[in-house]
């Protein structure tokens, strides 16, 4: 039932036919070959230009008209099925025509008013570029999925996972092994943080490539036993063979949460003492996720919950201070101060973060509040002196800046006045000559 479509070979008999992909609901005709190399993988962020037309030839949409490429994550159901299937076959720079039946487009509903129900569509697509899926805000972990996993279930923090790992550095394979580890505690099995953090995005049976910058690899220390130098980026091929999820918060009663909080706090402290701040954060955040919605029965239980929460949030603030993520420090300290307005550690750590962000007046206010709570806190007294000094320095810099600004204004005004005087004299002289 396919409509008749003229291929480039039909239009020009001397030209060799280009590859055509076809199934029951989709036909794809390559108009311009792409560059040799990889094709995009599931989850990749792809950049395309497209023009969509009805079979009548009427155009209903085009990214070219907007002069801006369209982007989406491949294979995630963000676009019609024809695109997810078709773009996955393309090389970078390739241009093709995709003809799809309604089942792979907008189905029986269409997309009124431009696309009628049960409508076959034609798209001309150009694959401009593609990149891996960023799993972290800082782009430090990038994933490319080679084989999609089963279902929609993912390991959670505390899950026990069975994976196959192959690690590369500079093209050299430095490890290849099967390993079991607990998510959030991967370093116990000599597995880098980036692999650990990717687990929560994977499904059973998935095979993916992970590109880790040094922060999520072996960091500043490197890994001498693998001959990995400090600050080295890594590439891992990871297959998630199986996993057993840890209990979710809703599956645990309050007593179990409180008992586990003590265990997790101890693990976090061990990571902190070893300067593994990211791993420590993972442990302390588990406590917060367990207890932040708990109310408890009776005053004693409520106080116990509040104590565990405040300790976890204070420890998170300290970790984030060491990691220089100052906005997170302020957020966690604020949560403690909501529960205890005069908490000395929370006020001090928030002030430290504000000082590092050059918010000197706010920092000085918090350090003074620390002294109100504990007049013998000499560190707070010293920080107040630093704040005062920094404020004076900034005032002096402002004075110089404004003085220079006013000087430039005065010089500009003087120059304008001189030019106006010259023009007036010149005009007067010219007028005299005419008369």
XYZ file of C-alpha atoms in Angstrom:
435
model
C 0.000 0.000 0.000
C 3.010 2.342 -0.034
C 2.580 5.495 -2.156
C 4.844 5.773 -5.186
C 8.027 7.626 -4.250
C 10.712 8.597 -6.753
C 14.225 7.735 -5.607
C 17.372 9.637 -6.642
C 18.246 6.691 -8.930
C 14.874 7.068 -10.706
C 15.508 10.756 -11.216
C 19.006 10.105 -12.570
C 19.468 6.606 -14.137
C 23.264 7.100 -14.416
C 23.563 7.465 -10.674
C 23.954 4.352 -8.505
C 21.041 3.812 -6.081
C 21.647 4.746 -2.469
C 20.715 2.482 0.458
C 17.059 2.250 1.373
C 15.730 0.939 4.690
C 12.140 -0.260 4.718
C 9.729 -2.086 6.981
C 5.984 -2.362 7.263
C 5.459 1.167 8.598
C 8.592 3.144 7.632
C 10.737 3.630 4.528
C 14.037 5.491 4.588
C 15.946 6.711 1.523
C 19.473 8.123 1.823
C 19.921 11.275 -0.273
C 23.422 12.199 0.914
C 25.845 9.818 2.550
C 27.157 10.781 5.981
C 30.711 10.688 7.229
C 32.143 7.354 8.264
C 32.057 6.759 11.996
C 29.661 5.858 14.756
C 25.905 6.155 14.634
C 23.967 7.708 17.524
C 23.038 5.399 20.383
C 19.983 5.237 22.616
C 19.918 8.218 24.965
C 22.291 10.329 22.853
C 21.383 13.973 22.404
C 20.969 14.428 18.648
C 20.901 17.652 16.626
C 18.877 17.559 13.401
C 17.390 19.782 10.761
C 14.115 18.573 9.300
C 11.275 19.513 6.996
C 7.950 17.721 7.377
C 5.414 17.429 4.573
C 2.097 15.753 3.878
C 1.904 13.387 0.878
C 0.332 16.275 -1.045
C 3.660 18.082 -0.744
C 2.305 20.658 1.684
C 4.885 21.609 4.299
C 3.630 21.636 7.889
C 6.841 22.292 9.828
C 10.574 22.920 9.358
C 13.469 23.660 11.683
C 15.156 25.431 8.776
C 12.482 28.133 8.906
C 13.403 28.752 12.543
C 17.135 28.692 11.666
C 17.794 26.544 14.696
C 18.473 22.777 14.890
C 16.009 20.582 16.754
C 17.425 18.483 19.601
C 16.094 15.408 21.400
C 17.338 12.329 23.245
C 17.235 9.349 20.917
C 15.121 6.345 21.812
C 13.454 7.992 24.796
C 10.019 8.502 23.245
C 10.433 12.275 23.055
C 9.564 12.288 19.333
C 7.464 10.170 16.966
C 8.532 6.553 16.529
C 9.702 7.111 12.934
C 12.313 9.580 14.151
C 13.612 7.358 16.957
C 14.040 4.486 14.493
C 15.224 6.464 11.473
C 17.795 8.744 13.132
C 19.390 5.738 14.877
C 20.492 4.445 11.439
C 22.088 7.712 10.293
C 25.687 8.868 10.178
C 26.751 12.395 11.029
C 26.150 14.662 8.033
C 23.710 12.239 6.398
C 20.579 13.530 4.702
C 17.672 11.157 4.131
C 13.988 11.087 3.359
C 11.766 9.208 5.811
C 8.311 8.134 4.715
C 6.190 6.830 7.583
C 2.707 5.500 8.052
C 0.399 6.898 10.768
C 1.369 4.119 13.206
C 4.915 5.560 13.351
C 3.747 9.192 13.241
C 0.646 10.750 14.846
C -1.707 7.782 14.528
C -5.472 7.961 14.382
C -5.586 11.334 16.173
C -3.205 13.257 13.935
C -1.934 16.610 15.181
C -4.622 19.186 14.320
C -4.843 21.553 12.632
C -1.810 20.833 10.422
C -1.742 17.025 10.394
C -5.010 15.164 9.752
C -5.862 11.820 11.403
C -4.424 8.605 9.862
C -1.922 10.576 7.818
C 1.274 9.307 6.159
C 4.113 11.823 6.463
C 7.366 12.602 4.662
C 10.376 14.041 6.493
C 13.649 15.205 5.070
C 16.187 14.800 7.890
C 19.800 15.893 8.269
C 21.809 14.573 11.223
C 24.082 17.467 12.195
C 25.673 16.075 15.349
C 25.127 13.922 18.411
C 26.590 13.698 21.901
C 26.260 11.306 24.809
C 23.696 11.751 27.572
C 25.012 13.818 30.494
C 24.125 12.116 33.790
C 25.380 14.973 35.989
C 24.849 18.728 35.871
C 28.584 19.365 35.471
C 28.861 16.985 32.491
C 31.351 14.805 34.382
C 29.564 11.531 33.549
C 28.430 10.953 29.969
C 26.587 7.770 28.941
C 26.065 6.149 25.557
C 23.838 3.074 25.518
C 25.050 0.224 23.274
C 22.370 -2.272 24.319
C 19.121 -1.141 25.915
C 18.154 -2.872 29.151
C 14.953 -4.605 30.183
C 11.929 -2.827 31.646
C 11.968 0.358 33.701
C 13.407 -0.820 37.026
C 16.705 0.702 38.204
C 19.070 -0.024 41.098
C 18.701 2.401 44.006
C 21.175 3.577 46.637
C 22.089 0.566 48.729
C 21.203 -1.927 45.969
C 23.590 -4.826 45.361
C 24.609 -4.946 41.695
C 26.433 -7.502 39.547
C 28.241 -5.846 36.646
C 30.877 -6.562 34.053
C 33.400 -3.744 33.726
C 36.022 -2.933 31.126
C 38.011 0.198 31.920
C 40.170 2.188 29.491
C 42.504 5.129 29.908
C 44.007 6.722 26.834
C 42.851 3.755 24.751
C 44.569 1.240 27.043
C 42.472 -1.409 28.812
C 43.500 -1.405 32.473
C 40.828 -3.703 33.923
C 38.257 -6.231 32.760
C 36.242 -8.113 35.380
C 32.959 -9.207 36.889
C 32.241 -7.479 40.194
C 29.539 -7.191 42.851
C 29.212 -3.980 44.881
C 26.694 -1.940 46.854
C 25.509 1.247 45.127
C 26.869 4.165 47.130
C 29.842 2.115 48.344
C 31.537 1.160 45.083
C 34.983 2.213 46.232
C 35.000 -0.777 48.581
C 35.222 -2.845 45.374
C 37.749 -0.511 43.666
C 35.041 0.833 41.330
C 35.138 4.602 40.615
C 32.413 7.008 41.673
C 31.215 7.645 38.106
C 30.289 4.001 37.561
C 28.516 3.967 40.924
C 26.436 7.055 40.080
C 25.452 5.663 36.673
C 23.842 2.586 38.241
C 20.663 4.454 39.181
C 20.070 5.207 35.469
C 20.599 1.657 34.166
C 18.280 -1.303 33.624
C 19.090 -4.979 33.858
C 20.857 -6.177 30.711
C 21.947 -2.698 29.643
C 25.408 -2.281 28.168
C 26.691 1.279 28.007
C 29.810 3.347 27.555
C 30.601 5.777 30.365
C 32.963 8.700 29.856
C 34.207 9.926 33.236
C 36.217 13.035 33.905
C 38.853 12.674 36.602
C 36.521 13.945 39.335
C 34.354 10.854 38.838
C 37.275 8.549 38.092
C 40.284 8.153 40.354
C 40.689 11.883 41.015
C 43.816 13.683 42.041
C 45.366 10.517 43.449
C 45.104 8.417 40.296
C 45.426 4.645 40.619
C 49.058 3.447 40.689
C 48.105 -0.264 40.628
C 46.356 0.348 37.293
C 49.052 2.759 36.122
C 46.463 5.561 36.069
C 48.035 8.990 36.504
C 46.407 11.733 38.627
C 43.564 13.731 37.027
C 43.039 11.193 34.231
C 39.766 10.872 32.329
C 38.441 7.329 31.986
C 36.153 5.324 29.716
C 34.211 2.314 30.986
C 32.078 -0.225 29.193
C 29.567 -1.437 31.770
C 27.038 -4.265 31.542
C 24.494 -4.516 34.355
C 23.949 -8.263 34.663
C 21.656 -8.267 37.681
C 20.748 -6.354 40.829
C 18.797 -6.629 44.057
C 17.219 -3.370 45.169
C 17.648 -2.075 48.697
C 14.487 -1.410 50.657
C 12.818 1.811 49.698
C 11.917 4.314 52.395
C 8.247 3.313 52.336
C 9.201 -0.350 52.927
C 10.992 0.434 56.210
C 9.417 1.179 59.574
C 10.730 4.046 61.684
C 12.855 1.895 63.985
C 14.586 0.317 60.987
C 15.257 3.759 59.499
C 16.779 4.992 62.745
C 18.961 1.881 63.084
C 20.146 2.130 59.472
C 20.808 5.846 59.890
C 23.467 5.053 62.507
C 25.121 2.515 60.185
C 25.043 4.883 57.217
C 26.337 7.811 59.293
C 29.342 5.701 60.315
C 30.074 4.877 56.640
C 29.760 8.552 55.709
C 32.217 9.520 58.450
C 34.727 6.954 57.186
C 34.462 8.377 53.671
C 34.825 11.934 55.017
C 37.987 11.071 56.969
C 39.419 9.540 53.789
C 38.643 12.809 51.913
C 36.022 10.991 49.795
C 33.489 13.768 50.086
C 31.241 12.736 47.182
C 30.851 9.264 48.677
C 30.195 10.739 52.122
C 27.468 12.953 50.648
C 25.719 9.887 49.225
C 25.545 8.305 52.687
C 24.324 11.400 54.529
C 21.702 12.087 51.858
C 20.260 8.618 52.446
C 19.542 9.583 56.057
C 17.768 12.762 54.943
C 15.679 10.874 52.383
C 14.596 8.365 55.051
C 13.709 10.799 57.823
C 12.745 14.176 56.350
C 9.065 13.152 56.027
C 8.885 11.279 59.358
C 6.993 12.762 62.308
C 7.396 10.107 64.979
C 5.149 9.159 67.867
C 5.678 11.113 71.048
C 8.118 13.852 71.942
C 11.151 11.587 72.486
C 10.847 9.942 69.066
C 10.392 13.308 67.367
C 13.537 14.616 69.057
C 15.476 11.515 67.935
C 14.380 12.009 64.312
C 15.255 15.709 64.495
C 18.679 14.905 65.942
C 19.517 12.427 63.152
C 18.338 14.879 60.497
C 20.324 17.782 61.891
C 23.520 15.718 62.185
C 23.158 14.505 58.584
C 22.525 18.028 57.282
C 25.410 19.491 59.249
C 27.696 16.776 57.868
C 26.417 17.464 54.354
C 27.207 21.162 54.831
C 30.750 20.300 55.927
C 31.266 18.000 52.928
C 30.016 20.659 50.550
C 32.336 23.222 52.158
C 35.291 20.967 51.368
C 33.943 20.494 47.829
C 33.487 24.293 47.475
C 29.811 23.893 46.540
C 28.724 26.827 48.670
C 25.076 27.069 47.630
C 24.543 23.506 48.934
C 26.246 24.506 52.193
C 23.794 27.358 52.667
C 20.794 25.158 51.793
C 21.673 22.476 54.345
C 22.525 24.990 57.064
C 19.208 26.743 56.480
C 17.373 23.466 57.111
C 19.197 23.030 60.431
C 18.532 26.634 61.456
C 14.825 26.124 60.744
C 14.878 23.431 63.437
C 17.357 25.145 65.768
C 17.767 28.888 65.215
C 20.851 29.077 67.475
C 22.747 26.081 66.144
C 26.376 27.149 66.392
C 27.756 24.794 63.721
C 25.049 25.654 61.187
C 25.546 29.401 61.669
C 29.322 29.072 61.428
C 29.281 26.882 58.305
C 26.728 29.077 56.565
C 28.881 32.111 57.368
C 31.960 30.334 55.957
C 30.097 29.683 52.698
C 28.919 33.307 52.532
C 32.459 34.535 53.139
C 33.722 32.391 50.250
C 30.950 33.816 48.035
C 32.079 37.373 48.934
C 28.818 38.013 50.786
C 30.736 39.718 53.572
C 27.861 41.514 55.318
C 25.795 38.294 55.538
C 28.816 36.335 56.726
C 29.661 38.911 59.403
C 26.057 38.852 60.636
C 26.164 35.052 61.040
C 29.576 35.096 62.724
C 28.206 37.636 65.221
C 25.254 35.335 65.866
C 27.771 32.548 66.574
C 29.390 34.785 69.203
C 25.977 35.482 70.721
C 25.519 31.725 71.118
C 29.119 31.059 72.215
C 31.165 34.147 73.173
C 34.335 32.007 73.471
C 34.308 30.971 69.786
C 37.611 32.569 68.781
C 37.364 31.316 65.184
C 34.170 33.366 64.679
C 35.857 36.426 66.165
C 38.752 36.041 63.725
C 36.387 35.665 60.793
C 34.566 38.887 61.769
C 37.902 40.714 61.532
C 38.452 39.184 58.057
C 34.949 40.272 56.971
C 35.575 43.825 58.157
C 38.881 43.897 56.313
C 37.300 42.568 53.118
C 34.479 45.117 53.321
C 37.046 47.954 53.688
C 39.034 46.613 50.726
C 35.909 46.517 48.577
C 34.970 50.063 49.621
C 38.450 51.263 48.625
C 38.143 49.467 45.289
C 34.728 51.055 44.747
C 36.150 54.500 45.520
C 38.923 54.032 42.983
C 36.505 52.679 40.391
C 34.089 55.592 40.815
C 36.944 58.126 40.970
C 38.323 56.831 37.665
C 34.813 56.779 36.223
C 34.174 60.415 37.204
C 37.623 61.387 35.909
C 36.795 59.816 32.525
C 33.448 61.636 32.510
C 35.216 64.951 33.266
C 37.807 64.350 30.531
C 35.046 63.452 28.090
C 33.042 66.583 28.979
C 36.161 68.743 28.630
C 36.915 67.212 25.233
C 33.328 67.782 24.084
C 33.525 71.419 25.280
C 36.803 71.970 23.414
C 35.329 70.447 20.236
C 32.222 72.634 20.528
C 34.390 75.718 21.032
C 36.515 74.823 18.001
C 33.402 74.291 15.862
C 31.914 77.611 17.034
C 35.135 79.517 16.232
C 35.414 77.789 12.846
C 31.800 78.606 11.974
C 32.285 82.228 13.090
C 35.422 82.560 10.951
C 33.671 81.062 7.939
C 30.770 83.484 8.337
C 33.131 86.463 8.427
C 34.770 85.436 5.171
C 31.376 85.199 3.420
C 30.416 88.655 4.562
